[in-house]
XYZ file of C-alpha atoms in Angstrom:
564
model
C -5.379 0.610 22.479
C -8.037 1.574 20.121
C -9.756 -0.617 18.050
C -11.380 0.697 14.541
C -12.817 -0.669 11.529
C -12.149 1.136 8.384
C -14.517 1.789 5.556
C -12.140 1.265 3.156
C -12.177 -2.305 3.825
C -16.128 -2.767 3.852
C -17.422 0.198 1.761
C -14.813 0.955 -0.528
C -14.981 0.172 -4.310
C -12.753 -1.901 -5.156
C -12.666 -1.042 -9.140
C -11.263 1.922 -8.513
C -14.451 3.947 -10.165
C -14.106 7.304 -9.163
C -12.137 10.331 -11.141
C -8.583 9.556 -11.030
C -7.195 13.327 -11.574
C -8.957 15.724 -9.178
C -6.718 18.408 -10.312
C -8.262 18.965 -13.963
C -11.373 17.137 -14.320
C -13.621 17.390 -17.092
C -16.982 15.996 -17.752
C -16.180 13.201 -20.894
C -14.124 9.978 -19.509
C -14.433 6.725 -19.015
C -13.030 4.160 -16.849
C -10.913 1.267 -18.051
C -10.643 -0.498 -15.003
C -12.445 -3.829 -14.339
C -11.486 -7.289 -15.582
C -8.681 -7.690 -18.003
C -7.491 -10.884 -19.946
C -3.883 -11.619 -18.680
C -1.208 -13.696 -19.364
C 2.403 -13.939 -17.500
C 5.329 -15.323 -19.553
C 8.907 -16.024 -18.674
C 11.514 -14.309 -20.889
C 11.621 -17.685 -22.715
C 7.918 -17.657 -23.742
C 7.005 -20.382 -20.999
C 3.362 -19.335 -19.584
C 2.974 -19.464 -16.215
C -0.023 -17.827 -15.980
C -3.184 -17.383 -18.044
C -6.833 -15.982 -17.260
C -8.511 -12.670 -16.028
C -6.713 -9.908 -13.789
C -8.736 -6.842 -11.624
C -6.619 -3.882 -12.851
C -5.469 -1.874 -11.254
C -4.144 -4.018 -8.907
C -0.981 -5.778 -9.650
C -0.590 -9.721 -10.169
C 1.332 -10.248 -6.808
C -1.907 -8.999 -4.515
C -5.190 -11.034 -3.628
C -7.258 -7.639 -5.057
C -5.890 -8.419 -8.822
C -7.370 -12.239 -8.182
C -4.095 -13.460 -9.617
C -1.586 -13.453 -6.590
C 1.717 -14.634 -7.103
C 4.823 -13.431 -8.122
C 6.560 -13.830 -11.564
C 10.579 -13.661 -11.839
C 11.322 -11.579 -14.775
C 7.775 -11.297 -15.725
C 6.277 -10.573 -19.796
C 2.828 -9.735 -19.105
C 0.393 -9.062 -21.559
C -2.956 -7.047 -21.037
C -5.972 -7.204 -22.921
C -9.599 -5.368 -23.309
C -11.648 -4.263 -25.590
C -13.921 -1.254 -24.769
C -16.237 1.121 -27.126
C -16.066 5.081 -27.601
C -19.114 6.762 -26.743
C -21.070 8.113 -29.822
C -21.107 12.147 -28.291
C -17.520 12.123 -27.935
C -17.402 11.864 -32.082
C -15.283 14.738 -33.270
C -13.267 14.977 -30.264
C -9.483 13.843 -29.440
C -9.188 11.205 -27.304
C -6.451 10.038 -24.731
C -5.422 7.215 -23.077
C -4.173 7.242 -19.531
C -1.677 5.257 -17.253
C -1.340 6.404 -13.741
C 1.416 3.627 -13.408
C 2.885 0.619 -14.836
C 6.030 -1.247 -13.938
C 8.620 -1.097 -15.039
C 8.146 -0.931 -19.163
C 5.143 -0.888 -21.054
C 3.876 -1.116 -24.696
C 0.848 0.410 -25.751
C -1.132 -1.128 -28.899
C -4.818 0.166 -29.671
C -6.092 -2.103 -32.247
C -2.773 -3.548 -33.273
C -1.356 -0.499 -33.463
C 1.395 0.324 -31.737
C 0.876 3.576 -29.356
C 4.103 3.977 -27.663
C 6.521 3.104 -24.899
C 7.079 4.124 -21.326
C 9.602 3.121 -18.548
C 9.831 3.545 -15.552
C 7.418 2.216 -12.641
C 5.863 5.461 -10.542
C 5.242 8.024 -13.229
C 1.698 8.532 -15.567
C 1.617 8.652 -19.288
C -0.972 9.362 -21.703
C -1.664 8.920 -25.393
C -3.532 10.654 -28.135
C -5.314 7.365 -29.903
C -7.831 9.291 -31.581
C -6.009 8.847 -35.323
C -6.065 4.621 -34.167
C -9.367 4.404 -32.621
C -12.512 3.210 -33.653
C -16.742 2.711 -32.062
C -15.101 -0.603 -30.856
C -11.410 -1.011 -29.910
C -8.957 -3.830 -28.709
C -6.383 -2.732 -26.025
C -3.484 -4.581 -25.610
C -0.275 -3.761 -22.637
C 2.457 -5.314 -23.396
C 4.699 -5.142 -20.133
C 8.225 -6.418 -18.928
C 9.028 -6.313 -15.380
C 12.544 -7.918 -14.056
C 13.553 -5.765 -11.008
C 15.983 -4.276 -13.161
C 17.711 -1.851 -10.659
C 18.541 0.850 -13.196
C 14.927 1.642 -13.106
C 13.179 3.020 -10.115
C 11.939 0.401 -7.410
C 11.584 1.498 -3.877
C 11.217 -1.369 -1.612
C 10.567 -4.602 -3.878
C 12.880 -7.539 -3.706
C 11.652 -11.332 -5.291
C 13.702 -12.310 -2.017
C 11.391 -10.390 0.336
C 11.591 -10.113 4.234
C 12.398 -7.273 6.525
C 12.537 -3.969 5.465
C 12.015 -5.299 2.024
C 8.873 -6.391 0.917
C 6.795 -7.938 -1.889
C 7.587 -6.937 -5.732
C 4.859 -5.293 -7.881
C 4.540 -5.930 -11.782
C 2.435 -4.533 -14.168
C -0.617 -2.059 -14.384
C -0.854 -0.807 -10.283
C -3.000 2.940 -10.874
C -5.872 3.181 -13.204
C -6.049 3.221 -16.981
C -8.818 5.624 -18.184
C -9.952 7.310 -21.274
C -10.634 10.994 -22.122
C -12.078 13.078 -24.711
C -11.051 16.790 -25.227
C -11.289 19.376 -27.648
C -8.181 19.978 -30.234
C -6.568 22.533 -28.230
C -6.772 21.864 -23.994
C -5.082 22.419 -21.079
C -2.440 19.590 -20.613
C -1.113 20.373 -17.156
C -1.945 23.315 -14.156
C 1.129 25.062 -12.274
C 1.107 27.969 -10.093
C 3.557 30.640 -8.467
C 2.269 31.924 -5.358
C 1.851 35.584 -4.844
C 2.077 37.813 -2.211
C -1.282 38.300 -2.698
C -3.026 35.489 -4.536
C -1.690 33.187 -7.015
C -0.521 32.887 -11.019
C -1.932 29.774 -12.776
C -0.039 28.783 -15.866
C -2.233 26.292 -18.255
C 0.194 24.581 -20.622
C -1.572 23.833 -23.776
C -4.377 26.596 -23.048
C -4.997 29.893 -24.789
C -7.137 32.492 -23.812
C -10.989 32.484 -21.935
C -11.486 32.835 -18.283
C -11.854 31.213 -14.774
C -14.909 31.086 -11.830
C -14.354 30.962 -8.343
C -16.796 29.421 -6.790
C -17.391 33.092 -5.402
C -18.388 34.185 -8.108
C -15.106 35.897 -9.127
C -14.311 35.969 -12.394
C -10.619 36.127 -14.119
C -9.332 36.495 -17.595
C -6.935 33.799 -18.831
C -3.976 35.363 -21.689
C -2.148 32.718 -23.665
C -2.642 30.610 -20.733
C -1.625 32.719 -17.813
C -4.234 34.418 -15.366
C -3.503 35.887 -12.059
C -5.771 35.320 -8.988
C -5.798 37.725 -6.410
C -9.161 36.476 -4.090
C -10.855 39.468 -2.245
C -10.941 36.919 0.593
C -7.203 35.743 1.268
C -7.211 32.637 2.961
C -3.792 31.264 3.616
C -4.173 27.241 3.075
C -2.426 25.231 6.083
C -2.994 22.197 8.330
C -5.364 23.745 10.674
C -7.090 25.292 7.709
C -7.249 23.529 4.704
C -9.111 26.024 2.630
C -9.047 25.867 -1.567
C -9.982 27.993 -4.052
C -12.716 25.850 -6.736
C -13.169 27.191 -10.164
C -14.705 26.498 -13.182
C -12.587 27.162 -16.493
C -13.489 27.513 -19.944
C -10.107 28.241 -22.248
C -10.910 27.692 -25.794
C -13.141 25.253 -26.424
C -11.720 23.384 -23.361
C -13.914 23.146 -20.059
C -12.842 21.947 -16.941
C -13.072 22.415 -13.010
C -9.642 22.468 -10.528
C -8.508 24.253 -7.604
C -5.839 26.036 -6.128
C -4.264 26.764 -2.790
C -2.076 29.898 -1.659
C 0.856 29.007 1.122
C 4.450 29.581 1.395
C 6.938 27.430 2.519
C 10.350 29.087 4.020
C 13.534 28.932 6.039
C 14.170 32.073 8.305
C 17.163 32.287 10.540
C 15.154 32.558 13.667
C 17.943 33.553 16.573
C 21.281 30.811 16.424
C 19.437 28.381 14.031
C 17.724 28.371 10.934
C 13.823 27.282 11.381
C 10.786 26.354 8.788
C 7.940 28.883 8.459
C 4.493 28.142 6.717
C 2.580 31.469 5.276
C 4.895 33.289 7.673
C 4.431 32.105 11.074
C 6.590 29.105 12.611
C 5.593 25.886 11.897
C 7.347 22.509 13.000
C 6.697 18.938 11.089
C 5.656 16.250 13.753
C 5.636 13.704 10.872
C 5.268 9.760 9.983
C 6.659 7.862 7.630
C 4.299 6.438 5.357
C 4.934 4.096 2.867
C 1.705 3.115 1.135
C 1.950 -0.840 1.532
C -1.778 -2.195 1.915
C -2.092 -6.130 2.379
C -4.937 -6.902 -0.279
C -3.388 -4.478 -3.414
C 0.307 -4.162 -2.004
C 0.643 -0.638 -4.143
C -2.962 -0.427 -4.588
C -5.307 0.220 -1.350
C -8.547 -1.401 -1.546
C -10.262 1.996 -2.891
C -9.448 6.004 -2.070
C -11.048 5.493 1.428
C -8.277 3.517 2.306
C -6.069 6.738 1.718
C -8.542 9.009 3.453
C -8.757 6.718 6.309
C -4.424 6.741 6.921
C -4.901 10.625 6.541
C -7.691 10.895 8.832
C -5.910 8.787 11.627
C -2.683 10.550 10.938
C -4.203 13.431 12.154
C -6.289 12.268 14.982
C -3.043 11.131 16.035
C -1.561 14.099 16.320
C 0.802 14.462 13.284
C 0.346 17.242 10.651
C 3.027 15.782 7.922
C 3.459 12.651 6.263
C 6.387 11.592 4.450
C 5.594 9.646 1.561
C 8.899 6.796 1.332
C 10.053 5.874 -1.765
C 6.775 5.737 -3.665
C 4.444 7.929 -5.558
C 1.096 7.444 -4.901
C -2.067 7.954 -7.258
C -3.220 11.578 -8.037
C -6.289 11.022 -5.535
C -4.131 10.694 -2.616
C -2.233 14.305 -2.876
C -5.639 15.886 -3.051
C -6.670 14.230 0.047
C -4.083 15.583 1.210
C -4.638 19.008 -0.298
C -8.433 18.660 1.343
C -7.453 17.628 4.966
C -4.641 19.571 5.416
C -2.170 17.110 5.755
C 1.549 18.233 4.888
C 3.699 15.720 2.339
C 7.477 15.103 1.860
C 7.811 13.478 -0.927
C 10.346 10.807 -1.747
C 12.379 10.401 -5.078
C 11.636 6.610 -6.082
C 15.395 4.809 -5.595
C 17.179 2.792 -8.149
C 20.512 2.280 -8.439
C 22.548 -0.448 -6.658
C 22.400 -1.088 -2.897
C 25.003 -2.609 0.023
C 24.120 -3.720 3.562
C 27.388 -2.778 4.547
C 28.284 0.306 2.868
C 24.582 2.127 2.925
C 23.257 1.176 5.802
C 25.619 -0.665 8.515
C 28.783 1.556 7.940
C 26.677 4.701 8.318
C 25.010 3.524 10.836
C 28.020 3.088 12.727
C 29.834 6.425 12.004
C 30.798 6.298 8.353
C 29.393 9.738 6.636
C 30.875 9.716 3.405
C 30.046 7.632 0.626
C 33.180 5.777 -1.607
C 32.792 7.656 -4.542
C 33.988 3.787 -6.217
C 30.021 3.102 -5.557
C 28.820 5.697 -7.895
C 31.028 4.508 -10.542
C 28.424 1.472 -10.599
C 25.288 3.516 -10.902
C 25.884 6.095 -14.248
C 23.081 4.938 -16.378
C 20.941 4.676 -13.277
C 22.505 8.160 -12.241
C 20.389 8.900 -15.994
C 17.340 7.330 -15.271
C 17.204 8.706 -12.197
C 17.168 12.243 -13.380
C 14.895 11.929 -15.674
C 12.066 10.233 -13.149
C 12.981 12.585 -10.390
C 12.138 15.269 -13.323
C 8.754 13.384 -14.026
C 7.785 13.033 -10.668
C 8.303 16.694 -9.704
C 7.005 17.333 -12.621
C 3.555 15.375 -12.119
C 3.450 16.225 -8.514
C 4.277 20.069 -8.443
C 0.246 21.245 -8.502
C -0.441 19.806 -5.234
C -0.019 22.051 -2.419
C 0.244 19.660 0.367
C 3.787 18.847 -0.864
C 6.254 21.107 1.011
C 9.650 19.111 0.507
C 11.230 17.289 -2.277
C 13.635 14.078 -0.481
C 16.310 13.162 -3.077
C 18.196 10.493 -2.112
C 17.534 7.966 1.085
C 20.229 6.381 3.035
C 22.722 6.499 0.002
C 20.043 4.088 -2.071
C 21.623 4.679 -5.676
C 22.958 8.083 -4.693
C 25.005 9.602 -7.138
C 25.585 13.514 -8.374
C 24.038 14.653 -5.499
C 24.597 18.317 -5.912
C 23.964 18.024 -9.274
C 20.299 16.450 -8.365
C 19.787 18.990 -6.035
C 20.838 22.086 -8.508
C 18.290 20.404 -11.248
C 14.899 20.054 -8.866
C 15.929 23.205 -7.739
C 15.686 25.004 -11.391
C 12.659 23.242 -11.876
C 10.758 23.745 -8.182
C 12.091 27.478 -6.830
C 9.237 27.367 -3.986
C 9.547 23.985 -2.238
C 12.473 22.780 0.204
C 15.039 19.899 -0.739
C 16.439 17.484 1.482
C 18.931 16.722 -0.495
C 20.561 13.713 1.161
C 18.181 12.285 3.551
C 19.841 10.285 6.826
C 23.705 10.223 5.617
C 26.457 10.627 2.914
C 25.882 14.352 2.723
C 26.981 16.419 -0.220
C 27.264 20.203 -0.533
C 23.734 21.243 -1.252
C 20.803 20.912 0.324
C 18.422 22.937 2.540
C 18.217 20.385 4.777
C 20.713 18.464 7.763
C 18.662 15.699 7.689
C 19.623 12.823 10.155
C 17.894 8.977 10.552
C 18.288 8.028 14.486
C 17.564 4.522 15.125
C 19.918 2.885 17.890
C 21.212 5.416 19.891
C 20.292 8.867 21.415
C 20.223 11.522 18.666
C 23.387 14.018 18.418
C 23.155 17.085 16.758
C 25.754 19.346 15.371
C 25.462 23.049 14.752
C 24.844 23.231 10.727
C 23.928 26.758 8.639
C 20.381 24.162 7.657
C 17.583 23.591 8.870
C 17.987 20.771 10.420
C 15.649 17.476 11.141
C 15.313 14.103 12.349
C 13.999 12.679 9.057
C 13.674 8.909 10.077
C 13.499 7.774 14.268
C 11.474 5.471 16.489
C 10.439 2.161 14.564
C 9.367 0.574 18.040
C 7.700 -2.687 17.365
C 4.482 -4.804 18.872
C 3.387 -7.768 17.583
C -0.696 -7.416 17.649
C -2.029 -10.776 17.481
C -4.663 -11.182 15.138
C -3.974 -8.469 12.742
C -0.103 -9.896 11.159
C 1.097 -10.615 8.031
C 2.510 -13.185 9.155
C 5.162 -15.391 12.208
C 8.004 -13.377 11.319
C 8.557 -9.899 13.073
C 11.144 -6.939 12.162
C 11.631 -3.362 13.899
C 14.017 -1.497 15.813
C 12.843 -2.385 19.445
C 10.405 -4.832 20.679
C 7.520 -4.261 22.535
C 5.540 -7.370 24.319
C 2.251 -5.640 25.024
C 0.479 -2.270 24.470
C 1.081 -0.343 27.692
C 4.894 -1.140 28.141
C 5.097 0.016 23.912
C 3.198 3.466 24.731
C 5.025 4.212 27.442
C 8.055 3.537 25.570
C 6.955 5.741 22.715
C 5.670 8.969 24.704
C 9.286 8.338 26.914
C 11.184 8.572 23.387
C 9.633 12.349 22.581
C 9.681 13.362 25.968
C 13.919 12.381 26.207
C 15.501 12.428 22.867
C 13.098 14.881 21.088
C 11.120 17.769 22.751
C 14.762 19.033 24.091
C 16.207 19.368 20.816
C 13.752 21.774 19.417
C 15.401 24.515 22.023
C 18.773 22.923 19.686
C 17.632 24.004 16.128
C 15.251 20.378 15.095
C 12.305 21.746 13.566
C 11.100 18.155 12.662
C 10.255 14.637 13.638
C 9.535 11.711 11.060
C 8.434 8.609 13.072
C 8.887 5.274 11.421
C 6.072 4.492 10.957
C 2.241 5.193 10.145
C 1.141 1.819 9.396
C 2.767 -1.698 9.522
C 4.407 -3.180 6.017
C 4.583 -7.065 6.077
C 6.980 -8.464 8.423
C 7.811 -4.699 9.738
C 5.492 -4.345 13.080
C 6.688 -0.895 13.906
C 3.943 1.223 12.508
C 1.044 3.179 14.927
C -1.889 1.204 12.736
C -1.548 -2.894 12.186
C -0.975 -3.628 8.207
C -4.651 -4.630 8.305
C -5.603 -0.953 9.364
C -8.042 -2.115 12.072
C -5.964 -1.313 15.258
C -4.463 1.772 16.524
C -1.515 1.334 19.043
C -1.338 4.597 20.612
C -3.958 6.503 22.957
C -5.167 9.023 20.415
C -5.811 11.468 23.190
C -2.608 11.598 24.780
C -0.813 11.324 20.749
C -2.830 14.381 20.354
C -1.669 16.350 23.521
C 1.854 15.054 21.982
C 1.417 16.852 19.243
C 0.129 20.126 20.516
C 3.158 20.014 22.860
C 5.637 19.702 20.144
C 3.855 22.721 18.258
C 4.103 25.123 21.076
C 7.274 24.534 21.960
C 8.889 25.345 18.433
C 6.308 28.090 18.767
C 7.732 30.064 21.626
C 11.112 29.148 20.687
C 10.858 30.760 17.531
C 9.120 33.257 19.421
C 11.692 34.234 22.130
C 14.663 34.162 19.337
């Protein structure tokens, strides 16, 4: 058992300081993260809470120095903050990476706009509102209402569900920009290099940090590098470059890969830039115990990457959550790959999505999707905003849908609309069971019995297995323990974790499985099955046999693909 502190809980800085978009920064912003005024009302006006909140961190966690939970919360958040005298002339914007669930903007009693949704950014000009000093108020309703998106919260928590999360959770910041600039980056990859589309931008040029130099037309420039380097776990490599498009100056970065599904012999098989590549993959989903949403600082997200991968594992897939901007470029910089999880809404049953499927039944009663139309809305329209937000980052190889029948409804219709608006990336369409007619993926969640595998014309994974448990004293959240199987001490739970590979999955590889997803990276609350302890100081697992684990798993795909 190895034993590790982690920087992010004595280093890191806990305001959240540092430049929230990596992807497009620019030299004029400002932070508005620090101490806010708050109050917490109940939808009949009754205060229960009044006094001074940390944002970003919500008012459930110990971080936000609030730390409790409201029942169908009103909160209201207040600041003032001044605009910095060289920005005069410029436009400015205000930034959300996240609030949940609604939120209303006023800047100096005006009113700004509206969001909903919980997981998704927003930003708005202010510059016709603003003045040298400025009042900013958030205005924010938060009931768990399931037609919006909400992952794994429940007011009743326990199990495999755990603490709600209200309010501001990712940082507010301000920016000033020229009249015309570059709103968002995409890019196509090429067979050679890259196209970058700038939305918003016109014409001007781009730098590599080479020294390259590429014009920009009406906010399209192709990159072909004289040095192709093909960006991938073992080599992380991205292309830097300064950008000047108008009046609008900015630095970013892009990566070239391709992600693809060859039939490879009697099965279908995943190939990065070309060669083989198989996902030995955890589940991650983001909990920390002093934010809840909100790690202590962005060293808390390199520190889950970094130990990912000294594990063993070169994918992580991100579960029901989208994380802060920071995170995917971590990602992007390491080398780690990302599926990324649609955020649930919609109803859910015990009996019909999980226990009935769990015990043979594969199609869902159509009667439950009857339930979830509006949601079935919603849902579309944040799975479009998160693809949408999300779609720079390399690191992200696969879009998952729908989990476990959470809210599921229209699934080939969901899968025909992310498919229109992501042509590169894969789609696991419906990820463990009820499975529609489209998807690129036969994805199957393993828990209590020995996996079986049918022949399918997908590529086909085990997207959710494992979830062994050990209760490491010392480092709980609290008496109460949940997980699949129990372990009493550290040698009999790695021994039962190297003998789960070695029977149930290293011999299907030969059988088609091109992927693994553990459950799980770290421990959330009462769930004890994660690798790391909740409090990110202990590592369960010998990281030098996990690493020979992982090297295995690689070849093996590798010579299969190889000999097909």
């Amino acid at each position: 058992m190895i034993n590790k502190l982690y920087t992010s809980r004595s280093e890191g800085d806990i305001s959240w300081s540092d430049y929230p978009r990596p992807s497009l920064v620019r030299d004029r912003w400002m932070s508005l993260n620090g101490e806010w005024s708050f109050m917490a009302k109940s939808s009949r006006d009754k205060v229960y809470y009044s006094g001074k909140i940390r944002v970003p961190y919500c008012p459930e966690s110990e971080l936000s120095g609030v730390g409790e939970v409201f029942r169908q919360g009103r909160f209201i958040y207040k600041r003032s903050f001044m605009i910095p005298r060289e920005w005069e002339g410029m436009r400015l914007l205000l930034h959300f990476g996240a609030v949940d669930a609604i939120a209303r903007v006023y800047v100096n009693g005006t009113f700004t706009g509206e969001h909903r949704g919980g997981y998704t950014a927003f930003t708005y000009d202010i510059t016709d509102v603003a003045e040298e000093f400025n009042d900013l108020e958030v205005r924010v309703i938060d009931e768990l209402d399931r037609n919006y998106p909400y992952g794994k919260q429940r007011y009743e928590r326990g199990g495999m569900w755990y603490t709600p999360v209200s309010g501001i959770w990712q940082s507010v910041w301000l920016e000033a920009v020229p009249k015309e600039y570059v709103r968002s980056i995409k890019q196509k990859t090429l067979e050679k290099g890259v196209k970058l589309y700038f939305e918003g931008g016109g014409d001007g040029s781009i730098k590599l940090e080479s020294g390259e130099e590429y014009p920009v037309r009406d906010g399209h420039a192709t990159v072909e590098p004289g040095e192709l380097r093909m960006w991938s776990p073992k080599d992380p490599f991205l292309y830097r470059y300064s950008a000047r498009i108008g009046e609008d100056e900015f630095s970013s970065y892009f990566a070239i890969r391709s992600i693809e599904i060859r039939q490879c012999g009697e099965y279908k098989r995943t190939y990065l830039n070309g060669g083989p590549v198989y996902f030995h993959a955890l589940l991650d989903q983001g909990y920390y115990p002093e934010g809840i949403y909100t790690p202590p600082s962005s060293a808390s997200f390199e520190d889950d990457i970094k130990t990912a991968k000294a594990l063993g594992f070169n994918t992580l897939r991100k579960h029901v959550k989208v994380e802060p901007d920071v995170f995917y470029y971590l990602c992007d910089v390491y080398g780690m790959l990302v599926f990324q999880d649609m955020v649930n809404n919609g109803s859910y049953s015990y009996v019909f999505d999980t226990l009935a499927p769990t015990v043979g039944m594969k199609k869902r009663l159509k009667r439950l999707e009857k339930r979830d139309v509006k949601a079935g809305r919603i849902f579309l329209h944040e799975m479009d905003a998160t693809a949408t937000q999300l779609m720079f980052h390399p690191c992200i190889v696969m879009w998952t849908i729908f989990n476990e029948g959470w809210g599921q409804v229209r699934a080939d219709d969901m899968y025909d609309h992310l498919r229109k608006l992501d042509s590169e990336r894969l789609i696991d369409t419906t990820s463990g069971w009820f499975r529609e007619n489209k998807s690129d993926i036969e994805s199957y969640h393993v828990y209590f019995h020995r996996p079986w595998i049918k022949r399918t014309d997908k590529v086909c994974m085990i997207s959710e297995f494992g979830g062994y448990a050990i209760k490491t004293e010392g480092h709980v959240f609290n008496d109460k323990s949940y997980g699949y199987k129990m372990y009493s001490d550290p040698e009999s739970f790695s021994k039962g974790f190297f003998e789960l590979y070695e029977r149930d999955i290293l011999p299907l590889i030969e059988k088609g499985v091109c992927c693994d997803v553990y459950t799980q990276l770290c421990d959330v609350e009462d769930e004890i099955n994660g690798l790391v302890t909740y409090d990110r100081r202990v590592v369960k697992l010998p990281e030098d046999r996990a690493k020979e684990l992982g090297r295995r798993l690689d070849e093996r795909y590798l010579k299969v693909c190889e000999e097909s």
